[in-house]
Tab-separated table of C-alpha atoms in Angstrom:
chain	number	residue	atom	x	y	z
A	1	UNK	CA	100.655	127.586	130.946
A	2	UNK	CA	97.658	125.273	130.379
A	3	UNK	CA	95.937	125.030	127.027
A	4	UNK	CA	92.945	125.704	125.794
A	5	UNK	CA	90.089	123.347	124.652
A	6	UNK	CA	90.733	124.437	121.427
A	7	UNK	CA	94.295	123.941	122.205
A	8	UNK	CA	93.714	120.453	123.690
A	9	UNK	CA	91.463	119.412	121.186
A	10	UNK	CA	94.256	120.684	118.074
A	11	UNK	CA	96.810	118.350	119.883
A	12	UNK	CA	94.416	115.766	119.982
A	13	UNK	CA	93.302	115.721	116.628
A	14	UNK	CA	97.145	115.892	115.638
A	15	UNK	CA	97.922	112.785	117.385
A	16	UNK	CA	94.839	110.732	115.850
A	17	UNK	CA	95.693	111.816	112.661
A	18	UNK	CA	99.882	110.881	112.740
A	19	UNK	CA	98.657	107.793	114.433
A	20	UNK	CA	96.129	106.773	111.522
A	21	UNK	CA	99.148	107.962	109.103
A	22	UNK	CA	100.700	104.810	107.358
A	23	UNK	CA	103.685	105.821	105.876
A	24	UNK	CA	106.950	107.133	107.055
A	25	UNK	CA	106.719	110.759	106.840
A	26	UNK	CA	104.031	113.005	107.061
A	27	UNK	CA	103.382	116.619	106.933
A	28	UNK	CA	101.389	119.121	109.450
A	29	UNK	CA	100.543	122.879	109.886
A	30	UNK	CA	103.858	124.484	111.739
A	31	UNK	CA	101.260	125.943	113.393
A	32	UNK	CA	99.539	123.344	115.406
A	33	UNK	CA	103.228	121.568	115.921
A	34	UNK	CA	104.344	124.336	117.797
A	35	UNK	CA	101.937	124.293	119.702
A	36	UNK	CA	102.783	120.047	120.886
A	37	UNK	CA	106.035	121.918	121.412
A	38	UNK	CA	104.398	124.022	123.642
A	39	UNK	CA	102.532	121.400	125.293
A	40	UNK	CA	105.684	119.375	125.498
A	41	UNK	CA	107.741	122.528	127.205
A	42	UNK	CA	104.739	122.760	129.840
A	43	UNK	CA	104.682	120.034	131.726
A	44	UNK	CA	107.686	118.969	133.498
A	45	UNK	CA	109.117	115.399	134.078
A	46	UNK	CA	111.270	113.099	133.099
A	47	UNK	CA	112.336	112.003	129.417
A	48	UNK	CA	113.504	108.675	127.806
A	49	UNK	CA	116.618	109.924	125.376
A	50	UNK	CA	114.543	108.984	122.489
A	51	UNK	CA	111.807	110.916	123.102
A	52	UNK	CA	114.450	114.172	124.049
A	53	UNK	CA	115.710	113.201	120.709
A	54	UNK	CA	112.436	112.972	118.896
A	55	UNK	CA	111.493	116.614	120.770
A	56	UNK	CA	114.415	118.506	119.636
A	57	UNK	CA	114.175	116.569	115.943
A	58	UNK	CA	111.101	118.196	115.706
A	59	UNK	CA	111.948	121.446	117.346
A	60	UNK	CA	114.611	121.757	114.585
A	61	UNK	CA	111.929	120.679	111.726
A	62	UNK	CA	109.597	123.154	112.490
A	63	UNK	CA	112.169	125.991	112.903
A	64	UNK	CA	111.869	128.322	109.695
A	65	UNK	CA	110.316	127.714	105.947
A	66	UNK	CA	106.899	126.604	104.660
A	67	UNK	CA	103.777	126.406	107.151
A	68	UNK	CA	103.118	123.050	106.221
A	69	UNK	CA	106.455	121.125	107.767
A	70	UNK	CA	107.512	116.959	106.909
A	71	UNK	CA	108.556	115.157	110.087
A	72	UNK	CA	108.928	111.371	110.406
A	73	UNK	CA	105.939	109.457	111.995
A	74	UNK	CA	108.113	107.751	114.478
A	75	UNK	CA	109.285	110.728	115.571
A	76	UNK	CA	105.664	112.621	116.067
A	77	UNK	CA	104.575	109.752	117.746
A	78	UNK	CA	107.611	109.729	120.423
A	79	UNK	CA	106.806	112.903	120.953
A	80	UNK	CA	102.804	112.360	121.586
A	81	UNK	CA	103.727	109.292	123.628
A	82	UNK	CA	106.278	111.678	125.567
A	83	UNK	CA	103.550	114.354	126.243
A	84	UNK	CA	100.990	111.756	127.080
A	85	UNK	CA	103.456	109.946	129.423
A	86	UNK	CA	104.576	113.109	131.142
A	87	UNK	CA	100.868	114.184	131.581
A	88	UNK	CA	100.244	111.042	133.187
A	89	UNK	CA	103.075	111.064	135.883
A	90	UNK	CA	102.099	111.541	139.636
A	91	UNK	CA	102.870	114.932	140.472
A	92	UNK	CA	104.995	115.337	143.083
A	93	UNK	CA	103.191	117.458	146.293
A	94	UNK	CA	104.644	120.818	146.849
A	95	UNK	CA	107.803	120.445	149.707
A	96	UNK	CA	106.961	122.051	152.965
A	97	UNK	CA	108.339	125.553	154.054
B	1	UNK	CA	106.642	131.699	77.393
B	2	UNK	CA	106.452	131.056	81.041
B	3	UNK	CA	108.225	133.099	83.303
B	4	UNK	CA	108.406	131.060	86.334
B	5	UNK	CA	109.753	128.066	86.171
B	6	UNK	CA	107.733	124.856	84.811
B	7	UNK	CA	107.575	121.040	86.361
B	8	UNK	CA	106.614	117.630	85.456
B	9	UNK	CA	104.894	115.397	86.553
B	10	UNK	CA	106.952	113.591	88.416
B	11	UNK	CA	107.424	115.941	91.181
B	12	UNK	CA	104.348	117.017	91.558
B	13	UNK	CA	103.061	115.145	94.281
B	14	UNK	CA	99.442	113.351	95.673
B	15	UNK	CA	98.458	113.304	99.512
B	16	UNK	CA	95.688	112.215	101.452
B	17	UNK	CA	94.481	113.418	104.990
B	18	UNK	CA	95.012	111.235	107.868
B	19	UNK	CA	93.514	113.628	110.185
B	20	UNK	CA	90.970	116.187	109.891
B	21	UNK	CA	90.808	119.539	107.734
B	22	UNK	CA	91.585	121.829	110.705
B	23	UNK	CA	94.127	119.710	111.829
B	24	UNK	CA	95.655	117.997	109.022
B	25	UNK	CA	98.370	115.021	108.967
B	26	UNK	CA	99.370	114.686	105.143
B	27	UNK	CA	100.457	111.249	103.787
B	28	UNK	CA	102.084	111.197	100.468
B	29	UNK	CA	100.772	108.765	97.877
B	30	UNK	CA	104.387	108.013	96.856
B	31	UNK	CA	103.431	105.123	94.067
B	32	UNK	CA	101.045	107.240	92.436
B	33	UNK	CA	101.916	107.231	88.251
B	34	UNK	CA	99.617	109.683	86.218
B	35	UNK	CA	96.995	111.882	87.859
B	36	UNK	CA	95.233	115.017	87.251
B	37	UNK	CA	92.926	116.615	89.326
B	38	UNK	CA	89.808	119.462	87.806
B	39	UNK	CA	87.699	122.120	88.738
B	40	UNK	CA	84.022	121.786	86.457
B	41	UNK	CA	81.277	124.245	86.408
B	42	UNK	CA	77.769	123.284	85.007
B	43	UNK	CA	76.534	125.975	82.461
B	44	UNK	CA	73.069	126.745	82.966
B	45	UNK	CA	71.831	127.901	79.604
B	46	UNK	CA	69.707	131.153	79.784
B	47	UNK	CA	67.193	131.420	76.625
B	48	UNK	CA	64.131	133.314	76.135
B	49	UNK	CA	62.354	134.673	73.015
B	50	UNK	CA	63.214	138.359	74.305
B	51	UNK	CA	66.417	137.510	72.531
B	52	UNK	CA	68.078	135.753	69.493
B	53	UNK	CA	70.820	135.063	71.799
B	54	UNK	CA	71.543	132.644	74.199
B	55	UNK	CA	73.824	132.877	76.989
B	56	UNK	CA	74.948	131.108	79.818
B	57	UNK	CA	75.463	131.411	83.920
B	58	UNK	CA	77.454	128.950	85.441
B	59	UNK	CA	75.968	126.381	87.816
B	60	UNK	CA	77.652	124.257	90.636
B	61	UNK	CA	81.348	124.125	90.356
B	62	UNK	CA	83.277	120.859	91.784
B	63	UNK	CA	86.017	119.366	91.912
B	64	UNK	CA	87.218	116.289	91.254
B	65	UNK	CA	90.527	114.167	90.229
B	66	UNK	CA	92.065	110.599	88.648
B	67	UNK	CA	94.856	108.840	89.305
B	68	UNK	CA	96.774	105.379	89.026
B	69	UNK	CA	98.538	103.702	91.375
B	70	UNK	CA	101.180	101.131	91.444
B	71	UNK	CA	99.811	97.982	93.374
B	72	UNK	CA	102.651	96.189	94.998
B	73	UNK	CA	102.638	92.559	96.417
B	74	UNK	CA	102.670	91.960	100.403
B	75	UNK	CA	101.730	94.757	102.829
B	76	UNK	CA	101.370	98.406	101.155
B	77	UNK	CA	99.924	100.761	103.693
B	78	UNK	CA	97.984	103.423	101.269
B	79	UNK	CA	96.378	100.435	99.666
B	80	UNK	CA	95.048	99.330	102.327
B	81	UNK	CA	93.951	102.944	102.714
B	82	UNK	CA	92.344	103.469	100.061
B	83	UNK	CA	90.471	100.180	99.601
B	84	UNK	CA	88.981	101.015	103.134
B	85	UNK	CA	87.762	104.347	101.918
B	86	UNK	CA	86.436	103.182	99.190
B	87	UNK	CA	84.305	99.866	100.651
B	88	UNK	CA	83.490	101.397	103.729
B	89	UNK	CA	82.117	104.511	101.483
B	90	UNK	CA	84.508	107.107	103.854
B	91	UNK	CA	85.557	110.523	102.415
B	92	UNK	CA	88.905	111.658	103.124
B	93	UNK	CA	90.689	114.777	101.722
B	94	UNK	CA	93.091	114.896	99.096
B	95	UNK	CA	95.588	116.944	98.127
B	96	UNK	CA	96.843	117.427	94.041
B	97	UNK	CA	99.847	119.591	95.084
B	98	UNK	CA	102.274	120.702	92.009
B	99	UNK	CA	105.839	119.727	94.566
B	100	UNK	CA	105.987	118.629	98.188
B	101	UNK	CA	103.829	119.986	100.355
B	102	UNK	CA	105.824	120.915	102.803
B	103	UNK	CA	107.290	123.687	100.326
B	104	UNK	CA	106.598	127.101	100.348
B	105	UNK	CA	104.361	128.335	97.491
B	106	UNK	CA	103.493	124.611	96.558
B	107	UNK	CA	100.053	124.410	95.253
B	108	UNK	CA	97.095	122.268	93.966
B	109	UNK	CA	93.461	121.153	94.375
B	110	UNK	CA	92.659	120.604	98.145
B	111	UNK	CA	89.046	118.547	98.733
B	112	UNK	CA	87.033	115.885	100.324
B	113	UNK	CA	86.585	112.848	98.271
B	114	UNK	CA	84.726	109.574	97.793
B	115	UNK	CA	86.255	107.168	95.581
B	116	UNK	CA	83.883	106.894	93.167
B	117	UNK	CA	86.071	103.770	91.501
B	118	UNK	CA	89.292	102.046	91.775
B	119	UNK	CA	89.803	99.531	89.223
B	120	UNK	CA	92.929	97.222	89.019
B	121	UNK	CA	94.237	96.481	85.860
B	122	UNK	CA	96.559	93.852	85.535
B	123	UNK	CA	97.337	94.099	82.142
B	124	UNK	CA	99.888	91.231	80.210
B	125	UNK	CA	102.877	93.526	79.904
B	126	UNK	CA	102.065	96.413	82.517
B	127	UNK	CA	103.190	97.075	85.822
B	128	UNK	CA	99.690	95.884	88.043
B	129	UNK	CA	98.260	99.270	88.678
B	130	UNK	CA	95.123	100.577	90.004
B	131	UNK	CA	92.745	103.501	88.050
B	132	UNK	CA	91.438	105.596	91.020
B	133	UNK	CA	88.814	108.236	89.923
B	134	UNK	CA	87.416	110.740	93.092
B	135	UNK	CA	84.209	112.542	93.242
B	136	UNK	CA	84.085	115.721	95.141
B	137	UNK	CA	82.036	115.032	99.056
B	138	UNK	CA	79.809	116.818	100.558
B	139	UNK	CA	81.838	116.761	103.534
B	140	UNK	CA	80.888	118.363	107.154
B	141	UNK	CA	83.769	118.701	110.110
B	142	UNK	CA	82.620	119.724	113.418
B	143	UNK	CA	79.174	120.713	112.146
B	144	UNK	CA	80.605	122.991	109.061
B	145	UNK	CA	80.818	122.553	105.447
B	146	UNK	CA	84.317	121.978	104.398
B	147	UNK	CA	84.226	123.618	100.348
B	148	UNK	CA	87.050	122.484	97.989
B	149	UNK	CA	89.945	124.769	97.918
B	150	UNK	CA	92.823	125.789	95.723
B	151	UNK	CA	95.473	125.434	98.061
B	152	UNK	CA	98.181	127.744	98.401
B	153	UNK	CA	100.980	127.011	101.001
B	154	UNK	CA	102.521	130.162	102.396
């Protein structure tokens, strides 16, 4: 399902601020990680096994507990370079019936 | 007597805001040493000769907070942080949380700051550390006014 501006613009925001992040680990609202999860699930494509790893690191971070959640920052950032990389790829046209 | 449980100081614990206060990305000042973090309200004294007594209403409340910092030799990240916010006069938002953030029910001041000064001392027999004071911002995100908050995460 596609995402919202507001949606878009949460991810976005996410992503600038990890990126700007200089330390190790940082924490975010569980909130507006599910929802890179979300993006993540969406779009379909192919995945390096570190950034399947990074996805289901997170996936298992954000599962239960507090609202705010600690991840690493490598492993946000795989998983905004995966999103961003599988949003990028050529989509494949539609096979003829 | 308290009847919840207590905590030091050592793990409480001091973040600032990578991202924005919507969407937040929380980076642990992990050398911080001493800090403390308050909430002032100016008294505005109310007097007139209607009365022999004088009262008072309060006035603006802010918030503001202190803290040192080890300094460390070679690269260190939050420096480098915080020496940017300071000389290029940028307000970020802190957090004065009483245990890790990422914990249910952890608590603690939550508000844009300037760094009003950061002074390193680098005293004969003292680990080099930094004095950081904050004053409260008048801070504005996506044309809104972003108010201190005591934070309370569910």
């Amino acid at each position: 399902m596609a995402m919202s501006a507001d949606q878009e613009k949460v991810i976005a925001e996410l992503h600038a601020g990890v990126k700007a992040a200089p330390a190790n680990d940082v924490a975010n609202d569980r909130s507006q990680l599910l929802l890179v999860l979300e993006a993540v699930d969406a779009v379909k494509g192919s995945k390096s096994a570190e950034q399947s790893k990074a996805i289901e690191e997170l996936r298992a971070n954000v599962k239960g507990g507090a609202s705010v959640v600690a991840n690493s920052r490598a492993t946000l950032l795989a998983v905004f370079d995966c999103l961003e990389s599988l949003r990028a790829e050529p989509k494949k046209s539609e096979p003829k019936v | 007597m308290a009847t919840t449980a207590p905590i030091t100081g050592l793990d409480a614990k001091l973040y600032y805001n990578s991202g924005t206060h919507a969407s937040p990305t929380w980076v642990l000042i992990a050398d911080a040493i001493d800090a403390s973090s308050s909430i002032a309200t100016t008294m505005v004294e109310i007097a007139s000769r209607a009365s022999n007594y004088g009262g008072n209403l309060p006035g603006l409340v802010k918030f503001s907070g202190t803290f040192t910092l080890l300094h460390t030799l070679g690269s260190n990240s939050v420096i480098t942080a915080l020496t940017g916010m300071s000389t290029g006069r940028t307000a970020k938002e802190f957090a004065f949380m009483d245990q890790l953030i990422a914990t249910t029910g952890s608590k603690g001041m939550r508000f844009f700051a300037y760094i009003e000064s950061m002074e390193l001392g680098a005293g004969l027999e003292e680990g080099e550390a930094w004095d950081i004071s904050l004053a409260s911002a008048f801070a504005i995100e996506s044309s809104a006014k972003v108010d201190p908050d005591w934070y309370v995460v569910s």
